[in-house]
């Protein structure tokens, strides 16, 4: 408790899944949390649930991370209500899984607009203030696709590799100003994103079982387990962790052969 006391955090894509779990964990640790989410109603519902569950302060702001002005507005609204943003979590992301040669230009752009431009839009909205104040923590939600490839998932891993590049580059650019930029690489986590992928397969139950069989721990992760790592990176318990990535996948990406 209270590991984020007096901090103000903004989490993108916080309406559900990993983002909602991070927003909840942050509020439980004493942060005031801005939920920056594409769908305002979802954001408001989740913000109200979190406030009721934790007694924390929350604010829902409609935000499209693909639009620079929209992210900037979310930051400004959050700062108006709670004060300067101390912690940013760039969590919003979408799966775009295609065959490279039949993928449309729109698929490529949609993927990069959310999964990479969205992260950059978040960073550049908060960095000037963090650099000026000489303090801040940015946590980017990458993926095990940031360093491993599964055939048929193009171009999502290309964008997620970019998230690691962005994390490392910005982490170094602003290290001397005490602004830390880190990433978390989740493996399979139980969210709507994962359920949608299973449901899109010919045999969803078999696809789910195949996923479980691949896991060293014989289960996939929970959003709350990613949130615990986000709390750590966002907090003052990680003052010398910068330009780094923590994998949260139950060991799956260490396996060479099944
Ligand atoms: P979900 O699809 O469950 O949640 C994503 C949230 O982001 C949704 O609330 C969605 O809103 C929101 N969102 C989508 N596009 C935008 C946008 N343009 N602007 C603002 N918000 C947006 O996903 P997860 O919680 O599973 O994933 C969260 C992050 O974790 C993503 O970056 C994903 O790539 C990453 N990840 C997830 C893994 C998993 O197994 N689940 C594994 C590895 C990484 P709406 O519903 O309204 O579209």
Coordinates of C-alpha atoms and ligand atoms in Angstrom, one line a residue:
X1 CA 0.0 0.0 0.0
X2 CA 1.0 3.6 -0.6
X3 CA 3.9 2.9 -2.9
X4 CA 2.6 5.5 -5.3
X5 CA 1.3 8.0 -2.7
X6 CA 1.0 11.5 -4.0
X7 CA 1.8 10.4 -7.6
X8 CA -0.4 11.2 -10.6
X9 CA -0.5 8.5 -13.3
X10 CA -2.0 8.3 -16.7
X11 CA -2.8 4.9 -18.2
X12 CA -3.8 4.6 -21.9
X13 CA -6.3 1.9 -22.9
X14 CA -7.3 1.7 -19.2
X15 CA -10.9 0.7 -19.8
X16 CA -10.3 -3.0 -19.6
X17 CA -7.7 -5.8 -19.6
X18 CA -4.1 -5.0 -18.6
X19 CA -4.7 -1.3 -18.6
X20 CA -7.6 -1.5 -16.2
X21 CA -5.6 -3.8 -13.9
X22 CA -2.7 -1.3 -13.9
X23 CA -5.1 1.6 -13.2
X24 CA -6.6 -0.4 -10.3
X25 CA -3.2 -1.4 -8.8
X26 CA -2.0 2.2 -9.1
X27 CA -5.1 3.6 -7.3
X28 CA -4.7 0.9 -4.6
X29 CA -1.1 2.2 -4.1
X30 CA -2.3 5.7 -3.6
X31 CA -1.9 7.3 -7.1
X32 CA -4.5 9.5 -8.6
X33 CA -5.2 7.9 -12.0
X34 CA -6.2 9.3 -15.3
X35 CA -7.9 6.6 -17.5
X36 CA -7.2 7.6 -21.1
X37 CA -9.4 5.3 -23.2
X38 CA -10.9 5.3 -26.7
X39 CA -14.4 4.6 -25.5
X40 CA -15.6 7.2 -22.9
X41 CA -18.4 5.1 -21.4
X42 CA -16.0 2.2 -20.8
X43 CA -13.5 4.6 -19.3
X44 CA -16.1 6.2 -17.0
X45 CA -17.4 2.8 -15.9
X46 CA -14.0 1.4 -15.1
X47 CA -12.9 4.7 -13.4
X48 CA -16.0 4.5 -11.1
X49 CA -15.4 0.8 -10.3
X50 CA -11.8 1.5 -9.4
X51 CA -12.7 4.5 -7.2
X52 CA -15.4 2.3 -5.4
X53 CA -13.0 -0.6 -5.0
X54 CA -9.9 1.3 -3.8
X55 CA -11.2 4.7 -2.5
X56 CA -8.7 6.3 -4.9
X57 CA -9.1 9.3 -7.2
X58 CA -9.8 8.5 -10.8
X59 CA -10.6 10.6 -13.9
X60 CA -11.9 9.2 -17.3
X61 CA -10.8 11.0 -20.4
X62 CA -11.8 10.0 -24.0
X63 CA -8.5 9.5 -25.8
X64 CA -7.4 8.1 -29.1
X65 CA -3.7 7.4 -28.8
X66 CA -3.3 7.5 -32.6
X67 CA -4.0 11.3 -32.4
X68 CA -1.3 13.4 -30.9
X69 CA -3.7 16.2 -30.0
X70 CA -6.1 13.7 -28.3
X71 CA -3.3 12.4 -26.0
X72 CA -2.1 15.9 -25.3
X73 CA -5.6 16.9 -24.3
X74 CA -5.8 13.9 -21.9
X75 CA -2.6 14.9 -20.3
X76 CA -3.8 18.5 -19.9
X77 CA -7.1 17.5 -18.4
X78 CA -5.4 15.1 -16.0
X79 CA -3.0 17.8 -15.0
X80 CA -5.8 20.3 -14.5
X81 CA -7.5 18.0 -12.0
X82 CA -4.6 16.2 -10.3
X83 CA -1.4 18.1 -11.1
X84 CA 1.6 17.1 -13.1
X85 CA 1.8 13.6 -14.5
X86 CA 4.5 11.6 -12.6
X87 CA 3.9 8.3 -14.3
X88 CA 2.7 7.4 -17.8
X89 CA 1.8 3.9 -18.9
X90 CA 1.5 3.5 -22.6
X91 CA -0.7 0.4 -22.6
X92 CA -3.2 0.8 -25.5
X93 CA -2.5 -1.7 -28.2
X94 CA -4.2 -3.9 -30.8
X95 CA -3.4 -7.2 -32.4
X96 CA -3.0 -7.0 -36.2
X97 CA -2.0 -10.4 -37.4
X98 CA -1.6 -10.8 -41.1
X99 CA 0.3 -12.7 -43.8
X100 CA 2.9 -10.1 -45.0
X101 CA 2.2 -10.4 -48.7
X102 CA -1.5 -10.3 -48.5
X103 CA -1.7 -7.6 -45.7
X104 CA -3.4 -4.3 -46.8
X105 CA -1.7 -0.9 -46.4
X106 CA -4.5 -0.1 -44.0
X107 CA -3.6 -3.1 -41.7
X108 CA 0.0 -1.9 -41.6
X109 CA -1.0 1.6 -40.8
X110 CA -3.6 0.6 -38.2
X111 CA -1.1 -1.5 -36.4
X112 CA 1.7 1.2 -36.3
X113 CA -0.8 4.0 -35.5
X114 CA -1.9 2.3 -32.3
X115 CA 1.0 0.1 -31.3
X116 CA 4.0 2.4 -32.0
X117 CA 2.8 6.0 -32.8
X118 CA 0.4 5.7 -29.8
X119 CA 3.4 5.1 -27.5
X120 CA 5.3 7.9 -29.0
X121 CA 2.3 10.3 -28.7
X122 CA 2.1 9.4 -25.0
X123 CA 5.8 9.9 -24.4
X124 CA 6.0 13.3 -26.2
X125 CA 2.9 14.6 -24.3
X126 CA 4.5 14.0 -20.9
X127 CA 8.2 14.3 -21.5
X128 CA 8.5 18.1 -21.6
X129 CA 7.0 18.4 -18.1
X130 CA 8.9 15.4 -16.7
X131 CA 12.2 16.8 -18.1
X132 CA 11.5 20.2 -16.7
X133 CA 10.7 18.8 -13.2
X134 CA 13.6 16.4 -13.3
X135 CA 11.4 13.4 -12.4
X136 CA 9.2 10.9 -14.1
X137 CA 8.6 7.2 -15.0
X138 CA 7.2 6.0 -18.3
X139 CA 6.2 2.3 -18.6
X140 CA 5.5 1.0 -22.1
X141 CA 3.6 -2.2 -22.6
X142 CA 5.6 -4.1 -25.2
X143 CA 5.2 -7.9 -25.6
X144 CA 7.1 -11.1 -25.9
X145 CA 6.5 -10.4 -29.7
X146 CA 9.1 -7.6 -29.1
X147 CA 11.8 -10.2 -29.3
X148 CA 10.2 -13.4 -30.6
X149 CA 8.4 -14.1 -33.8
X150 CA 5.3 -16.3 -34.3
X151 CA 4.6 -16.9 -38.0
X152 CA 1.3 -15.3 -39.2
X153 CA 1.4 -12.5 -36.7
X154 CA 2.8 -9.8 -39.0
X155 CA 3.2 -6.7 -38.5
X156 CA 2.4 -6.7 -34.7
X157 CA 5.9 -7.9 -33.7
X158 CA 7.5 -5.2 -36.0
X159 CA 5.7 -2.5 -34.1
X160 CA 6.4 -4.2 -30.7
X161 CA 10.1 -4.4 -31.5
X162 CA 9.8 -0.7 -32.2
X163 CA 8.4 -0.1 -28.7
X164 CA 11.6 -1.6 -27.2
X165 CA 13.7 0.7 -29.5
X166 CA 11.7 3.7 -28.4
X167 CA 11.9 2.7 -24.7
X168 CA 15.7 2.4 -24.9
X169 CA 16.3 5.5 -27.0
X170 CA 14.1 7.8 -24.8
X171 CA 15.4 6.1 -21.6
X172 CA 18.9 7.2 -22.6
X173 CA 18.0 10.6 -23.9
X174 CA 16.5 11.7 -20.6
X175 CA 18.4 9.6 -18.1
X176 CA 20.4 12.6 -16.9
X177 CA 17.1 14.4 -16.2
X178 CA 16.0 11.5 -13.9
X179 CA 13.2 10.4 -16.3
X180 CA 13.1 6.7 -16.5
X181 CA 11.6 4.9 -19.5
X182 CA 11.1 1.1 -19.2
X183 CA 9.0 -1.6 -20.9
X184 CA 7.1 -4.7 -19.8
X185 CA 6.9 -7.6 -22.1
X186 CA 3.9 -9.7 -21.2
X187 CA 3.4 -13.2 -22.6
X188 CA -0.1 -14.6 -22.9
X189 CA -2.4 -12.8 -20.5
X190 CA -6.0 -13.5 -19.9
X191 CA -7.8 -10.5 -21.5
X192 CA -10.4 -9.9 -24.2
X193 CA -7.6 -9.5 -26.7
X194 CA -6.5 -13.1 -26.1
X195 CA -10.1 -14.4 -25.9
X196 CA -10.8 -12.7 -29.3
X197 CA -7.8 -14.4 -30.8
X198 CA -8.9 -17.8 -29.5
X199 CA -12.4 -17.2 -30.8
X200 CA -11.1 -16.3 -34.2
X201 CA -9.6 -19.7 -34.6
X202 CA -11.4 -22.6 -36.3
X203 CA -11.6 -24.5 -33.0
X204 CA -11.4 -22.0 -30.2
X205 CA -11.3 -24.6 -27.4
X206 CA -8.4 -26.4 -29.1
X207 CA -6.6 -23.1 -29.7
X208 CA -7.0 -22.3 -26.0
X209 CA -5.7 -25.7 -24.9
X210 CA -2.8 -25.4 -27.3
X211 CA -1.8 -22.1 -25.7
X212 CA -2.0 -23.6 -22.2
X213 CA 0.0 -26.6 -23.3
X214 CA 2.9 -24.3 -24.4
X215 CA 3.1 -22.6 -21.0
X216 CA 5.8 -23.8 -18.6
X217 CA 3.5 -22.9 -15.7
X218 CA 0.6 -24.6 -17.4
X219 CA -1.5 -21.4 -17.2
X220 CA -1.5 -18.0 -18.8
X221 CA -0.9 -14.8 -16.9
X222 CA -3.4 -12.6 -15.2
X223 CA -3.6 -8.8 -15.9
X224 CA -3.0 -8.2 -12.2
X225 CA 0.4 -10.0 -12.6
X226 CA 1.5 -7.4 -15.2
X227 CA 0.1 -4.6 -13.0
X228 CA 2.4 -5.7 -10.1
X229 CA 5.4 -5.1 -12.4
X230 CA 4.0 -1.8 -13.6
X231 CA 3.7 -0.6 -9.9
X232 CA 7.3 -1.6 -9.3
X233 CA 8.6 0.2 -12.3
X234 CA 6.5 3.3 -11.7
X235 CA 7.5 3.5 -8.0
X236 CA 10.5 4.8 -6.2
X237 CA 11.6 1.2 -5.7
X238 CA 13.1 1.1 -9.2
X239 CA 15.2 4.3 -9.2
X240 CA 18.1 2.7 -11.2
X241 CA 16.1 0.7 -13.6
X242 CA 16.0 2.6 -16.9
X243 CA 15.9 1.8 -20.7
X244 CA 15.1 -1.8 -19.6
X245 CA 12.4 -4.4 -20.3
X246 CA 10.9 -6.9 -17.8
X247 CA 9.4 -10.0 -19.2
X248 CA 6.2 -11.3 -17.5
X249 CA 5.5 -14.6 -19.3
X250 CA 5.9 -17.4 -16.7
X251 CA 9.2 -18.3 -18.5
X252 CA 7.6 -19.1 -21.8
X253 CA 10.1 -17.1 -23.9
X254 CA 13.0 -18.9 -22.4
X255 CA 11.9 -22.2 -24.0
X256 CA 13.7 -23.1 -27.2
X257 CA 11.8 -26.2 -28.2
X258 CA 8.5 -27.7 -27.1
Ligands
LIG1 P1 -7.5 -5.3 -24.6 O1 -7.9 -5.3 -26.0 O2 -8.2 -6.1 -23.6 O3 -7.5 -3.8 -24.0 C1 -6.9 -2.8 -24.8 C2 -7.6 -1.4 -24.5 O4 -7.0 -0.4 -25.3 C3 -9.1 -1.4 -24.8 O5 -9.8 -0.8 -23.7 C4 -9.1 -0.6 -26.0 O6 -10.3 0.2 -26.2 C5 -8.0 0.3 -25.8 N1 -7.6 0.9 -27.1 C6 -7.5 0.4 -28.3 N2 -7.1 1.3 -29.2 C7 -7.0 2.4 -28.6 C8 -6.7 3.8 -29.0 N3 -6.4 4.0 -30.3 N4 -6.6 4.7 -28.1 C9 -6.9 4.5 -26.8 N5 -7.2 3.3 -26.3 C10 -7.3 2.3 -27.2 O7 -5.9 -5.6 -24.6 P2 -4.9 -6.1 -23.5 O8 -5.3 -5.6 -22.1 O9 -4.8 -7.6 -23.6 O10 -3.6 -5.5 -24.0 C11 -3.0 -4.3 -23.4 C12 -1.6 -4.1 -24.0 O11 -0.8 -5.3 -23.6 C13 -1.5 -4.0 -25.5 O12 -0.5 -3.1 -25.8 C14 -1.1 -5.4 -26.0 O13 -0.4 -5.4 -27.2 C15 -0.2 -5.8 -24.8 N6 -0.1 -7.2 -24.7 C16 -1.1 -8.1 -24.4 C17 -0.9 -9.4 -24.2 C18 -2.1 -10.4 -23.9 O14 -1.8 -11.6 -23.9 N7 -3.3 -9.9 -23.6 C19 0.4 -10.0 -24.4 C20 1.4 -9.1 -24.7 C21 1.2 -7.7 -24.8 P3 -11.6 -0.4 -27.0 O15 -12.0 -1.7 -26.4 O16 -12.6 0.7 -26.9 O17 -11.1 -0.5 -28.4

